[in-house]
CSV table of N, CA, C and O in Angstrom, one decimal:
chain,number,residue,atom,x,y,z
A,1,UNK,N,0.8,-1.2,0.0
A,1,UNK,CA,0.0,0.0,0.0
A,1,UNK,C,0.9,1.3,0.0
A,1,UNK,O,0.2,2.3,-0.3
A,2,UNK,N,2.6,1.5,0.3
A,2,UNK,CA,2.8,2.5,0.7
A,2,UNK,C,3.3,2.7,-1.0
A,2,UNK,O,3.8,3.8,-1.3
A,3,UNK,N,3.1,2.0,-1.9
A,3,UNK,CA,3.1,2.3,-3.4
A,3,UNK,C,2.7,3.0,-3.6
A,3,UNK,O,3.2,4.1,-3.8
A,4,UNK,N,0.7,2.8,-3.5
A,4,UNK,CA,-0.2,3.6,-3.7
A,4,UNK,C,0.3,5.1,-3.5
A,4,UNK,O,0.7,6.0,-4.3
A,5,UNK,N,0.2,5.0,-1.9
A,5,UNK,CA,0.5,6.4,-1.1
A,5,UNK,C,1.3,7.3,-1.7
A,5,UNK,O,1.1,8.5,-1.8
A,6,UNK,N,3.0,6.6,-2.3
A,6,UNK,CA,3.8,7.5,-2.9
A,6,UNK,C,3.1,7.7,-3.9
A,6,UNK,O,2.7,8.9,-4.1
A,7,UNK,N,2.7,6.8,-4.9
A,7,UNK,CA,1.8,7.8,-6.4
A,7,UNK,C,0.9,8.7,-5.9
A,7,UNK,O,1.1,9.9,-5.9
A,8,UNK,N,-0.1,8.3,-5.4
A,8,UNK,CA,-0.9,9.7,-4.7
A,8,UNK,C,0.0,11.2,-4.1
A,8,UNK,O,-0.4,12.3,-4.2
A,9,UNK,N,1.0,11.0,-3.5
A,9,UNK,CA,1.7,12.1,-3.2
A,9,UNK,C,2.3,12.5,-4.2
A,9,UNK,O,2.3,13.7,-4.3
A,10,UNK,N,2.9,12.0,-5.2
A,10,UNK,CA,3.4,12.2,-6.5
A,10,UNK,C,3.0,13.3,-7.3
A,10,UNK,O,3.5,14.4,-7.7
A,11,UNK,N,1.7,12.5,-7.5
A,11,UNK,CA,0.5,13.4,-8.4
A,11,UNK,C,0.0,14.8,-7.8
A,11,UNK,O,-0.3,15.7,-8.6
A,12,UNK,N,0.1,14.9,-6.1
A,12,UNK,CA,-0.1,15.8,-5.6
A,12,UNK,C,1.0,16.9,-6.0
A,12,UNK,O,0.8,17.8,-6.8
A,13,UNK,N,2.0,16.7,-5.5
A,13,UNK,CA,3.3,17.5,-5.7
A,13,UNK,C,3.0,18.3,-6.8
A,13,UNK,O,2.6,19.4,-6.9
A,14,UNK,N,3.4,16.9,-8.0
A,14,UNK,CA,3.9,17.6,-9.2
A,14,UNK,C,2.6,18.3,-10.2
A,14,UNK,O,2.7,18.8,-11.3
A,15,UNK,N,1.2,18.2,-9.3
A,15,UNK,CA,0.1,18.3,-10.3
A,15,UNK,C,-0.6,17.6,-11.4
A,15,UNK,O,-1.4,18.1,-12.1
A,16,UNK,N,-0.2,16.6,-11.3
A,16,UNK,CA,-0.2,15.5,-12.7
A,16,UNK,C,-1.7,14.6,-12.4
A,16,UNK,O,-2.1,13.4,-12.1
A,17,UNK,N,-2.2,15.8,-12.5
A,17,UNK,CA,-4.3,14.7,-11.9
A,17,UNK,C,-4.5,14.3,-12.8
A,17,UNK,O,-5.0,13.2,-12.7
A,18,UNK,N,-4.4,14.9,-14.2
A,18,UNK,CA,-4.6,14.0,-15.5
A,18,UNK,C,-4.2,12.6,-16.0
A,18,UNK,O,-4.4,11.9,-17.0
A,19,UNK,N,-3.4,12.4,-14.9
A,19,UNK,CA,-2.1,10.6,-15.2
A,19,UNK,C,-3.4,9.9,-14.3
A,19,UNK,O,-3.5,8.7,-14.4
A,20,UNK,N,-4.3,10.4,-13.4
A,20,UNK,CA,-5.0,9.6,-12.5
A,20,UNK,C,-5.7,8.7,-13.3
A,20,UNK,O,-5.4,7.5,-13.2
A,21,UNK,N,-6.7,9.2,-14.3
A,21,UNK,CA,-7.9,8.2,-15.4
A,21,UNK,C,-6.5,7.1,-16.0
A,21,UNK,O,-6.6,5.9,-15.5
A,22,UNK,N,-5.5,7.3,-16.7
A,22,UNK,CA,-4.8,6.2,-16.8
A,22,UNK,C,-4.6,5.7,-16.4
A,22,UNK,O,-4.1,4.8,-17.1
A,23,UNK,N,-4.5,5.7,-14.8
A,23,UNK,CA,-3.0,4.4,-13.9
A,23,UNK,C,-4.6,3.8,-13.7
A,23,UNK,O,-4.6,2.6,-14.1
A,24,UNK,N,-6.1,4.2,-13.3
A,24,UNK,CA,-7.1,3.5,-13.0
A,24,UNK,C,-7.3,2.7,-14.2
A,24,UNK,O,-7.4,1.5,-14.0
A,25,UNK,N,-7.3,3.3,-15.6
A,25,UNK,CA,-7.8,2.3,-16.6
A,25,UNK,C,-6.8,1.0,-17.0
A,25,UNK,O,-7.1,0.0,-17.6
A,26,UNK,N,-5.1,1.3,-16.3
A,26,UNK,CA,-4.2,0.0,-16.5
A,26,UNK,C,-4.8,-0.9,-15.5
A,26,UNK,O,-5.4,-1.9,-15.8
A,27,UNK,N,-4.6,-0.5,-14.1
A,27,UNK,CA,-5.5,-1.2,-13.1
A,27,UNK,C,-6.3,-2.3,-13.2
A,27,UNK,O,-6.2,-3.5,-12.9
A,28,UNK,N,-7.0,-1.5,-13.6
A,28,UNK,CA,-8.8,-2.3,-14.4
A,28,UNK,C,-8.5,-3.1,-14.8
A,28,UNK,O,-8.6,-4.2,-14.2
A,29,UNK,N,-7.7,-2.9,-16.3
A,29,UNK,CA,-7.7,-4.0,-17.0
A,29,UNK,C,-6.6,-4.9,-17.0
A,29,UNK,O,-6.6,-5.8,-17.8
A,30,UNK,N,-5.9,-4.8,-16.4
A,30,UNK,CA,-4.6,-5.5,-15.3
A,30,UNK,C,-5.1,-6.5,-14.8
A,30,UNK,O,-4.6,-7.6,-15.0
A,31,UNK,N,-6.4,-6.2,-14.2
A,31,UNK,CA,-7.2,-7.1,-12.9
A,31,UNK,C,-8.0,-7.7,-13.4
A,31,UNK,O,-8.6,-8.7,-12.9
A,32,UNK,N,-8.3,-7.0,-14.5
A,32,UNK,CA,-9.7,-8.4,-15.7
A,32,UNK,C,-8.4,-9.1,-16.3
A,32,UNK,O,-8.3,-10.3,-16.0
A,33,UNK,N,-7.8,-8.8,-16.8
A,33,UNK,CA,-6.9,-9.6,-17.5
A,33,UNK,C,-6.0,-11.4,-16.3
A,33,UNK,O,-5.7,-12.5,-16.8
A,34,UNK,N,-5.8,-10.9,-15.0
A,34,UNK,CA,-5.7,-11.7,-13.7
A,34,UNK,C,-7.0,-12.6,-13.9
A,34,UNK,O,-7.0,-13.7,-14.3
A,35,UNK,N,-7.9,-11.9,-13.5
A,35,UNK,CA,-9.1,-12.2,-12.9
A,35,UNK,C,-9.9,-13.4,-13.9
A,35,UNK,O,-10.5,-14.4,-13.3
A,36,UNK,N,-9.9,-13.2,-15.4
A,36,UNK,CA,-9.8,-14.0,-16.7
A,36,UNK,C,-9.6,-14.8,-17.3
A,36,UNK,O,-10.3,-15.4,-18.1
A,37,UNK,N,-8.0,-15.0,-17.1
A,37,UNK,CA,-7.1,-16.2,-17.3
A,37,UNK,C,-7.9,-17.1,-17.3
A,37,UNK,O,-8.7,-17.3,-16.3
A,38,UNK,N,-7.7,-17.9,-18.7
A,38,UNK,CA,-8.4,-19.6,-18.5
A,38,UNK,C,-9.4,-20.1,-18.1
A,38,UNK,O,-9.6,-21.3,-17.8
A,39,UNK,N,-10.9,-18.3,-18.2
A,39,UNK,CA,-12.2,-18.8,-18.4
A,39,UNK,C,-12.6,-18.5,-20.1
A,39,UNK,O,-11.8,-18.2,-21.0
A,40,UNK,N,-13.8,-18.7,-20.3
A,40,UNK,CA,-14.6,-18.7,-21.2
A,40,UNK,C,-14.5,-17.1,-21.8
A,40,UNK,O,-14.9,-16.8,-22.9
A,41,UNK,N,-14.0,-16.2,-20.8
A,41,UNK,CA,-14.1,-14.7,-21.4
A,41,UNK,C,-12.7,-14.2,-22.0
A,41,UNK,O,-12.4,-13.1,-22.4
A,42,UNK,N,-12.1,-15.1,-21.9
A,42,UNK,CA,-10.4,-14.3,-22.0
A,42,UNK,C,-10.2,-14.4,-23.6
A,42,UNK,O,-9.3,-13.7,-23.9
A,43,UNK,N,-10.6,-14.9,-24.3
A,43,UNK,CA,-10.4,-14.6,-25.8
A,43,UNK,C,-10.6,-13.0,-26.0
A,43,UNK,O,-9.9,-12.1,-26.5
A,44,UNK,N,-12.3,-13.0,-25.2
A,44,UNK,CA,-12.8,-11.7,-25.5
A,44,UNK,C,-12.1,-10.3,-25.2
A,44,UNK,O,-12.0,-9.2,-25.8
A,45,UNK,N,-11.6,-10.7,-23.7
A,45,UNK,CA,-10.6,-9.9,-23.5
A,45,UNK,C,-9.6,-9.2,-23.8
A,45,UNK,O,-9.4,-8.0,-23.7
A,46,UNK,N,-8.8,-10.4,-24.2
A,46,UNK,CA,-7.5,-10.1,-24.7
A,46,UNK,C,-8.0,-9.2,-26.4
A,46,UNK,O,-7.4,-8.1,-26.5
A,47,UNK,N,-8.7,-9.5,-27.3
A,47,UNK,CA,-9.2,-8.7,-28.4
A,47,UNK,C,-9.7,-7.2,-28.3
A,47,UNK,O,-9.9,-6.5,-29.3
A,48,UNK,N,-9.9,-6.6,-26.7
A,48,UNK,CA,-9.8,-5.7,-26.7
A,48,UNK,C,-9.0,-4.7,-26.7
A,48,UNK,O,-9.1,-3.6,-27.1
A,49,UNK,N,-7.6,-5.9,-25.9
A,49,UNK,CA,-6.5,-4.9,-25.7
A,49,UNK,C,-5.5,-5.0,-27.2
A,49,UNK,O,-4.5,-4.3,-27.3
């Protein structure tokens, strides 16, 4: 967690709130792409990226 905390203070510092919607949208699909593996949806998935 103290990852998090340093990016959040990061963004704070340097002003960089516009990098926020991206590190959430890698996240996301980081965690579908985990979450996915070796069901019936992961073709689907991977075709998005």
């Amino acid at each position: 967690m103290s990852f998090i905390k340093e990016l959040w203070d990061f963004l704070k510092v340097r002003k960089k709130y516009w990098l926020l919607p991206i590190i959430i949208f890698f996240f996301i699909f980081g965690g579908l792409i985990v979450l996915t593996k070796g069901s019936v949806v992961a073709p689907f998935i991977y075709t998005i990226l």
